[in-house]
Short mmCIF file of C-alpha atoms and ligand atoms in Angstrom, two decimals:
data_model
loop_
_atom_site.label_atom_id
_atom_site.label_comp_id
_atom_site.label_asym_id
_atom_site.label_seq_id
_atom_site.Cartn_x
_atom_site.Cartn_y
_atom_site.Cartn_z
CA UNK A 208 86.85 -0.60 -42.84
CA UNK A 209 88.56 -2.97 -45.18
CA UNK A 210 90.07 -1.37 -48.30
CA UNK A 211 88.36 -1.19 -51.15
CA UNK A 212 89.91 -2.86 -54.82
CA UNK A 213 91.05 1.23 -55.23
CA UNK A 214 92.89 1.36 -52.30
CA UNK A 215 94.43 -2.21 -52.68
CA UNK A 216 95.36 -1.73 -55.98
CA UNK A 217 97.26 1.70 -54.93
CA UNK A 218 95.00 4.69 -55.70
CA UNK A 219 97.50 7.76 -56.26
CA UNK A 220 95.34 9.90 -55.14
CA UNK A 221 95.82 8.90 -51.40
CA UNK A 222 99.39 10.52 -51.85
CA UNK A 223 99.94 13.75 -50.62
CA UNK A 224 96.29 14.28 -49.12
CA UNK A 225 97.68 15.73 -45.71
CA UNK A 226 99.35 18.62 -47.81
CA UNK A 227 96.31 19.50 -49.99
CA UNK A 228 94.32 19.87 -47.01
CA UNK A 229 96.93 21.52 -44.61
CA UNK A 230 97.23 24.05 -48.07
CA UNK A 231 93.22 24.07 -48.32
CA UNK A 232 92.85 24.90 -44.57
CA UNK A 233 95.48 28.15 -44.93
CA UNK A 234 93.83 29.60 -48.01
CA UNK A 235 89.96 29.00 -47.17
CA UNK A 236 89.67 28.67 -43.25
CA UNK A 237 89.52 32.97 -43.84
CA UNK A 238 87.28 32.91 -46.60
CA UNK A 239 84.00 33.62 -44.48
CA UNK A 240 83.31 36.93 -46.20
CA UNK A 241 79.58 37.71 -46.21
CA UNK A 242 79.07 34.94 -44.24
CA UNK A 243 76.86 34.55 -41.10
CA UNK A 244 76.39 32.45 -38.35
CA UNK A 245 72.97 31.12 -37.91
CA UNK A 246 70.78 32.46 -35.34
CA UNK A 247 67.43 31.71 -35.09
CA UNK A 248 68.49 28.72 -32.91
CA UNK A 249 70.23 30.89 -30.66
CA UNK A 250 72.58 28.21 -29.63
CA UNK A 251 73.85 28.02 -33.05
CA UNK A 252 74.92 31.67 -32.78
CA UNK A 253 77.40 30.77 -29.63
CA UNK A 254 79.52 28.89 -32.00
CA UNK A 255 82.86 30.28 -32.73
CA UNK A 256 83.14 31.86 -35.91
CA UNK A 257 86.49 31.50 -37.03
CA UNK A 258 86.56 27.42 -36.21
CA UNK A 259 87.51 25.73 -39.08
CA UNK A 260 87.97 22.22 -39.82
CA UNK A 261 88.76 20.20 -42.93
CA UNK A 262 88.71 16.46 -42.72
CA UNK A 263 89.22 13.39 -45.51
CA UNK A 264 88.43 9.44 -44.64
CA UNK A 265 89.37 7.22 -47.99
CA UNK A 266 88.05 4.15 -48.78
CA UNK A 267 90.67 2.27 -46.92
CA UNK A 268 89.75 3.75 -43.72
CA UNK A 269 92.63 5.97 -43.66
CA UNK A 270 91.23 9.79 -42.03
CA UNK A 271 93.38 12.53 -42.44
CA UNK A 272 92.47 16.17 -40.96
CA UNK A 273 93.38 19.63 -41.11
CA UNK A 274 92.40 22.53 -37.92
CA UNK A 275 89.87 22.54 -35.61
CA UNK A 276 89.02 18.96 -36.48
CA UNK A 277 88.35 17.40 -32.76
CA UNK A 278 85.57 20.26 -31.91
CA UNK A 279 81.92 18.91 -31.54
CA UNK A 280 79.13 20.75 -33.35
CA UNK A 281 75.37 19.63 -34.09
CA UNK A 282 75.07 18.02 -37.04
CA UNK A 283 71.41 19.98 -37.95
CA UNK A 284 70.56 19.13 -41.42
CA UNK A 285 73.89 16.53 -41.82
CA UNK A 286 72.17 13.94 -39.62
CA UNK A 287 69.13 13.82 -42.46
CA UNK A 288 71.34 11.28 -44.66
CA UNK A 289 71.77 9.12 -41.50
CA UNK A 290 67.98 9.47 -40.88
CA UNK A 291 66.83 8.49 -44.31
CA UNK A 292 69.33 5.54 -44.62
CA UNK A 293 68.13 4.45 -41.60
CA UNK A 294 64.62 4.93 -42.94
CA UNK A 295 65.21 2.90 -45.93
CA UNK A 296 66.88 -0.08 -44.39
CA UNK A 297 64.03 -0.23 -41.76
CA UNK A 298 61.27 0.17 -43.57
CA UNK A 299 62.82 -0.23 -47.39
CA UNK A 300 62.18 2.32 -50.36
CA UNK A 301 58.54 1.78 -51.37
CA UNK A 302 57.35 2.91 -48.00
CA UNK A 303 59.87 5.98 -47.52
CA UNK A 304 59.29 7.16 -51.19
CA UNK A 305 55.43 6.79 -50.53
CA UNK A 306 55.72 9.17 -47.96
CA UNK A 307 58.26 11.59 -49.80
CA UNK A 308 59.43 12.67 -52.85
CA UNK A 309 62.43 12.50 -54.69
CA UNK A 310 62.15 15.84 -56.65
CA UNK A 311 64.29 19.09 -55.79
CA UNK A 312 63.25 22.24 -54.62
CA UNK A 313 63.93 25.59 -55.15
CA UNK A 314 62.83 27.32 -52.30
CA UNK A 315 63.85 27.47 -48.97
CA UNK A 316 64.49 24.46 -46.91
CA UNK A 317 61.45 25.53 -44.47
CA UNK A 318 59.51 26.65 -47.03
CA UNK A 319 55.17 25.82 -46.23
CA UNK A 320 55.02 27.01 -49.71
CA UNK A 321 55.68 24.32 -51.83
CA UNK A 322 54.53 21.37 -49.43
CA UNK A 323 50.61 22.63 -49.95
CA UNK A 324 51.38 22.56 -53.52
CA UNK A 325 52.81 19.36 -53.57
CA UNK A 326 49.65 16.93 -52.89
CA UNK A 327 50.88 17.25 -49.66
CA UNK A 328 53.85 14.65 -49.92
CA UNK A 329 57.33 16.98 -48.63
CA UNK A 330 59.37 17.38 -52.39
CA UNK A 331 62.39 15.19 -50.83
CA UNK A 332 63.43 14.14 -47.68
CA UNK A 333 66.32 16.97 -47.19
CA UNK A 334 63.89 19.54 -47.10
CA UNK A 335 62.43 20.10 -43.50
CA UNK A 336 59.25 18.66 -44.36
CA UNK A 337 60.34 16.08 -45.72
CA UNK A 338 63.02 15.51 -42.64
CA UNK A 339 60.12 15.76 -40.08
CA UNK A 340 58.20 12.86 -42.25
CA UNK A 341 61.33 10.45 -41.77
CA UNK A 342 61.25 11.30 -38.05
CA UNK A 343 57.69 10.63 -37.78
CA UNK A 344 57.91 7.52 -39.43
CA UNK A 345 60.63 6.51 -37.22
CA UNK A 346 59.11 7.56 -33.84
CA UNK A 347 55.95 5.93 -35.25
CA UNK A 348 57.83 2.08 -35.42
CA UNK A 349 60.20 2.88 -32.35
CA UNK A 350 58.40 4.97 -30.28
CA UNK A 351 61.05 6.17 -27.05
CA UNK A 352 63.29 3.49 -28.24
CA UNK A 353 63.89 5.61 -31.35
CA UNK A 354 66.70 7.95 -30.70
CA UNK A 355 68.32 5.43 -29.77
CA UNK A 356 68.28 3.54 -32.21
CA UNK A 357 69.51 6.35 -35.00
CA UNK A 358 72.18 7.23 -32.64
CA UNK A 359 73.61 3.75 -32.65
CA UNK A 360 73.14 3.02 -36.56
CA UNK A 361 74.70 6.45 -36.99
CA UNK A 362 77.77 6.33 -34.54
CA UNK A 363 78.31 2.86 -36.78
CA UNK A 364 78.02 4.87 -40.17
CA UNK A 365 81.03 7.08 -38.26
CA UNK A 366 83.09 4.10 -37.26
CA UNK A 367 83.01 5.09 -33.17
CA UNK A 368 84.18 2.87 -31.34
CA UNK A 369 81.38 0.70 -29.00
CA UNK A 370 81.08 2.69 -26.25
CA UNK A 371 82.14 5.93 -27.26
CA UNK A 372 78.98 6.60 -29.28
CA UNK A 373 77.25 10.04 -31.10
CA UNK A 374 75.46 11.89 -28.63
CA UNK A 375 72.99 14.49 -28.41
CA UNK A 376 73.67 18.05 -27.03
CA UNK A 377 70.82 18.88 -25.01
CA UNK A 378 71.44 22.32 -24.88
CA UNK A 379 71.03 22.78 -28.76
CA UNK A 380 67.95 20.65 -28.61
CA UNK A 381 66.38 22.88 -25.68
CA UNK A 382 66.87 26.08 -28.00
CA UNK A 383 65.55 24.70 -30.66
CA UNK A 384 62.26 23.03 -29.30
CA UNK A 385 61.57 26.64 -27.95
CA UNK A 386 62.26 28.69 -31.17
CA UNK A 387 60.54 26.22 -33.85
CA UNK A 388 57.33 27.58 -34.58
CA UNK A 389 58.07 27.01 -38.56
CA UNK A 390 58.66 23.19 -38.17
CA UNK A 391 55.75 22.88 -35.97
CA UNK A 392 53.64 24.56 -38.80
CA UNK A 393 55.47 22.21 -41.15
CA UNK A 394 54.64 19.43 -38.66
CA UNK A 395 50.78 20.76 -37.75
CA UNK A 396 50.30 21.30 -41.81
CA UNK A 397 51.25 17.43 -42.36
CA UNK A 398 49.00 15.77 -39.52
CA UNK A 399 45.90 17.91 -40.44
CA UNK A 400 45.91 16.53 -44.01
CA UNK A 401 46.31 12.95 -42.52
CA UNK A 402 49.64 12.63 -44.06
CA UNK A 403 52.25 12.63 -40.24
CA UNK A 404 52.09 9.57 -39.30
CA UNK A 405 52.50 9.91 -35.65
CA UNK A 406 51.50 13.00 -33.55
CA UNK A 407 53.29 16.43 -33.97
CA UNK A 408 55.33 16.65 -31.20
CA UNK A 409 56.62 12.96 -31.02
CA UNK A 410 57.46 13.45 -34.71
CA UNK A 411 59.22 16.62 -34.16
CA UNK A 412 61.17 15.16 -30.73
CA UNK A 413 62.91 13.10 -32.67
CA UNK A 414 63.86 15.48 -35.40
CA UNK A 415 65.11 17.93 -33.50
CA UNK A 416 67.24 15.49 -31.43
CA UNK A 417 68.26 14.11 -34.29
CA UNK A 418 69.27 17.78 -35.37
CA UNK A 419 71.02 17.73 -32.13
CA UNK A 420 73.70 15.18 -32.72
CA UNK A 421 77.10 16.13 -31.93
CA UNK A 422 80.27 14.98 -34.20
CA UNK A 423 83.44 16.18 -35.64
CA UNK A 424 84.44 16.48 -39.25
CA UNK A 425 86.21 12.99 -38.29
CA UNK A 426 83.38 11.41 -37.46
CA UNK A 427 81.13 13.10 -40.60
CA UNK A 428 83.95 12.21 -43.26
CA UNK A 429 83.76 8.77 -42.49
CA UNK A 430 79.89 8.60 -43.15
CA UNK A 431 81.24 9.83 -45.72
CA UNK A 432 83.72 7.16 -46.44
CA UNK A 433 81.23 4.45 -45.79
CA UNK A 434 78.71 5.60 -48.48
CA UNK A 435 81.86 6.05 -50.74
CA UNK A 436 82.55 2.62 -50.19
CA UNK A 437 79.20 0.81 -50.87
CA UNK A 438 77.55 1.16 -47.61
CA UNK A 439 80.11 -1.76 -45.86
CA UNK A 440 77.76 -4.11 -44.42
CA UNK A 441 76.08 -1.38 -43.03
CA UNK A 442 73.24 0.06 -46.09
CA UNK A 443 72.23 -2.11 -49.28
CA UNK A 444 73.49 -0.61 -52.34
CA UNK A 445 69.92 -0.18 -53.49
CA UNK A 446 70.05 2.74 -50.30
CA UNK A 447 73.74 4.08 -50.89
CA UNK A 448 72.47 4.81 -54.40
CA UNK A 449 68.96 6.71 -53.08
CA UNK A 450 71.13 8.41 -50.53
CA UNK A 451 74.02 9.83 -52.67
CA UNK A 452 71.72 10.73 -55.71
CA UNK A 453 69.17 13.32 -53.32
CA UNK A 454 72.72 14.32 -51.79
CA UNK A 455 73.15 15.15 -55.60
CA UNK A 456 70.17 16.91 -56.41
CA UNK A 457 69.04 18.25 -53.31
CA UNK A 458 71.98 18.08 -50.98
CA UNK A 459 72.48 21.84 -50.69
CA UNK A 460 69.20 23.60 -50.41
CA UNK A 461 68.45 26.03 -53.56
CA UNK A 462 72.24 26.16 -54.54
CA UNK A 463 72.72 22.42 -54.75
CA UNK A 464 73.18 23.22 -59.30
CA UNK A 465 75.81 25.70 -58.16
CA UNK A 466 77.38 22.98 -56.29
CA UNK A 467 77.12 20.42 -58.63
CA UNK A 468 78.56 22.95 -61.12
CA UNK A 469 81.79 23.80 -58.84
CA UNK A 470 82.47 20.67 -56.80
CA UNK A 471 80.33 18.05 -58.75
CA UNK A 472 79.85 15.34 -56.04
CA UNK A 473 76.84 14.09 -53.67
CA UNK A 474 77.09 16.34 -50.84
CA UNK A 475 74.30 17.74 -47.48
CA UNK A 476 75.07 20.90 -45.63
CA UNK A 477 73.39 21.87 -42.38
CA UNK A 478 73.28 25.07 -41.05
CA UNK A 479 76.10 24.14 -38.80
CA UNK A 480 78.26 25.25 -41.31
CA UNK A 481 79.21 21.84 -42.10
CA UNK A 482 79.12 19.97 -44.80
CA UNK A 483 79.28 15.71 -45.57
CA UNK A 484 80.70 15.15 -49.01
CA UNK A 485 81.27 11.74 -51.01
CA UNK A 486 83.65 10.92 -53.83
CA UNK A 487 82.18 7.67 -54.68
CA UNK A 488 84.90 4.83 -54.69
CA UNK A 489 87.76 7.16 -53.47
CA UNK A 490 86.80 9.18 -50.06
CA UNK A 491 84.29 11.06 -47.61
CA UNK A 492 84.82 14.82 -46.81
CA UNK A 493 83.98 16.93 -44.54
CA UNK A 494 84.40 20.64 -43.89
CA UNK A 495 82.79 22.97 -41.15
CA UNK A 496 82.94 26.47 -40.98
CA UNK A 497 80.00 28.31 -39.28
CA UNK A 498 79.42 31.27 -41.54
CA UNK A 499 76.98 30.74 -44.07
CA UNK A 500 75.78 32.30 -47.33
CA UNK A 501 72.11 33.43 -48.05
CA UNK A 502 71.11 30.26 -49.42
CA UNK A 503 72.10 28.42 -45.80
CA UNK A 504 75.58 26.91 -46.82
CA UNK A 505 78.84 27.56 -45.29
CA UNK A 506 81.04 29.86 -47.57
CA UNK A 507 84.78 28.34 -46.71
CA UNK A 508 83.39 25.20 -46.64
CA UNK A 509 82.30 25.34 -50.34
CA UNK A 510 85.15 26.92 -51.15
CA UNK A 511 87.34 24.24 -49.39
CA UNK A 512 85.35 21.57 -51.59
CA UNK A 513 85.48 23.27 -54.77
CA UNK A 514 89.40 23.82 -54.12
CA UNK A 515 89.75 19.67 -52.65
CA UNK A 516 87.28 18.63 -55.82
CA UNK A 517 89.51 20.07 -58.53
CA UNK A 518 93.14 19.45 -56.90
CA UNK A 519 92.55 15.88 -56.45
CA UNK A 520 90.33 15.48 -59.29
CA UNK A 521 87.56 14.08 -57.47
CA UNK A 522 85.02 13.98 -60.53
CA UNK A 523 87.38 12.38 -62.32
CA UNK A 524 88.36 14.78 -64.65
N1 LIG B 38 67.46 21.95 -37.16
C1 LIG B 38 67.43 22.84 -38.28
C2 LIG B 38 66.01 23.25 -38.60
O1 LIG B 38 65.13 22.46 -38.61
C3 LIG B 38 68.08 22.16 -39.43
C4 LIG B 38 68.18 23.07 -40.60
C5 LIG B 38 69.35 22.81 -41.49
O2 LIG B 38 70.46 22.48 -41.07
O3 LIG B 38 69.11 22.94 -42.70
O4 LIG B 38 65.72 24.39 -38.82
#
């Protein structure tokens, strides 16, 4: 990654990064309480609770990285901002945005709710229904090349090396093909009002692999880093800028205003217990922590962000 004007120029807030986080990681890495690991993909609930991992890429390219920050875990809903900036730079916005919406939501991520009352079109593409549109649309234009392809374009987002690629963890991807009966009614739903525009389980193949993608907060802050910095040579501006403002507005299922209120930067969360965070112009973040909240997010991890968003002044102010 080639520094940025920020970093050339000698952006202070580089300094001292290792200790904020090394400081962050001691005071939230405990800070699980109420918290649970997600279950219904019983995989998910073999993850180690108390892992913790707290990780910061700047613009420059620089990553710094506080505890557990070499473990693997699935990215779940993380890999949807891959996914739709793929999308848009295959297909560009007018097509993606035909077939989803840009809107919030306020329910549930899997909510069937809301898509029937939507004209059928998932509220944004962060939302399952919306996730399992992308995918269809992908598997639709790449058929078994498609995989693939997103794991490429997203081990580039990461900056891995060639050769030492994103993968997918089968194992996660077995358990959760054999416990999704909501996203095949999400799935089943969109193909019987003509809307899916390949078949259900081609459509939800891909999802759930892409679900399935193993990285490290290393790897997730510098997605992170790239969208900070413009999208490289990697995503147009025109996507950076569709891709950070639904990590705005609906980055965080139905807490994403709480979010925006305590950290105030474009962030996603999966139910990991990760989450992929952007200062624009200064750094990518990542945090992962497995317990989560009721609303799906994991608690240190927000607490790690709002702590890492005020200390370095990440909003600016
Ligand atoms: N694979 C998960 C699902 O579809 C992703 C959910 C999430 O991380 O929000 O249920």
């Amino acid at each position: 990654m080639q520094p940025s004007e920020s970093v050339r120029s000698g952006n202070a807030r580089t300094e001292g990064i290792q200790e904020k986080l090394d400081r962050i990681e001691k005071t939230c890495r405990l800070r699980t309480v109420g918290g649970k690991v997600a279950s219904y993909i019983p995989e998910l609930a073999n993850v180690d609770p108390k892992l913790f991992s707290l990780s910061a890429t700047t613009v420059g390219g620089e990553t710094f990285s506080s505890g557990d920050s070499s473990v693997l875990f699935s990215m779940q809903s993380i890999s949807k901002v891959a996914a739709l900036a793929f999308a848009l730079e295959t297909f560009g916005p007018e097509r993606v945005f035909r077939k989803v919406g840009t809107e919030p939501c306020s329910e549930p991520f899997n909510s069937i709710m809301k898509l029937e009352m939507s004209s059928n079109t998932p509220l944004n593409p962060f939302i399952n229904s919306g996730a399992i549109m992308i995918a269809s649309l992908i598997a639709e234009a790449l058929g078994e090349k498609a995989i693939g392809a997103v794991l490429a374009f997203t081990s580039l987002l990461a900056g891995r090396a060639p050769g030492n690629g994103l993968t997918v963890n089968e194992r996660i991807y077995e358990s959760e093909t054999s416990t999704a009966d909501r996203n095949r009614s999400l799935a089943y739903f969109m193909r019987s009002t003509g809307a899916l525009p390949c078949g259900v389980e081609e459509s939800l193949a891909l999802y759930f692999r892409m679900c399935s993608i193993e990285a490290n907060t290393k790897d997730l802050s510098f997605i992170g880093a790239t969208l900070a910095n413009g999208g490289m040579s990697l995503l147009s501006l025109e996507t950076v800028y569709a891709v950070l403002g639904l990590m705005s507005t609906c980055g965080l299922y139905s807490e994403s205003g709480q979010f925006a209120i305590q950290v105030g930067l474009p962030a996603k969360s999966g139910v990991c217990g990760g989450i992929l965070c952007v200062a624009p112009a200064q750094m990518g973040i990542a945090v992962f922590s497995p317990p989560l909240d009721e609303r799906g997010n994991s608690v240190a991890g927000f607490a790690a962000l709002t702590a890492l968003s005020r200390e370095m002044k990440l909003r600016g102010l």
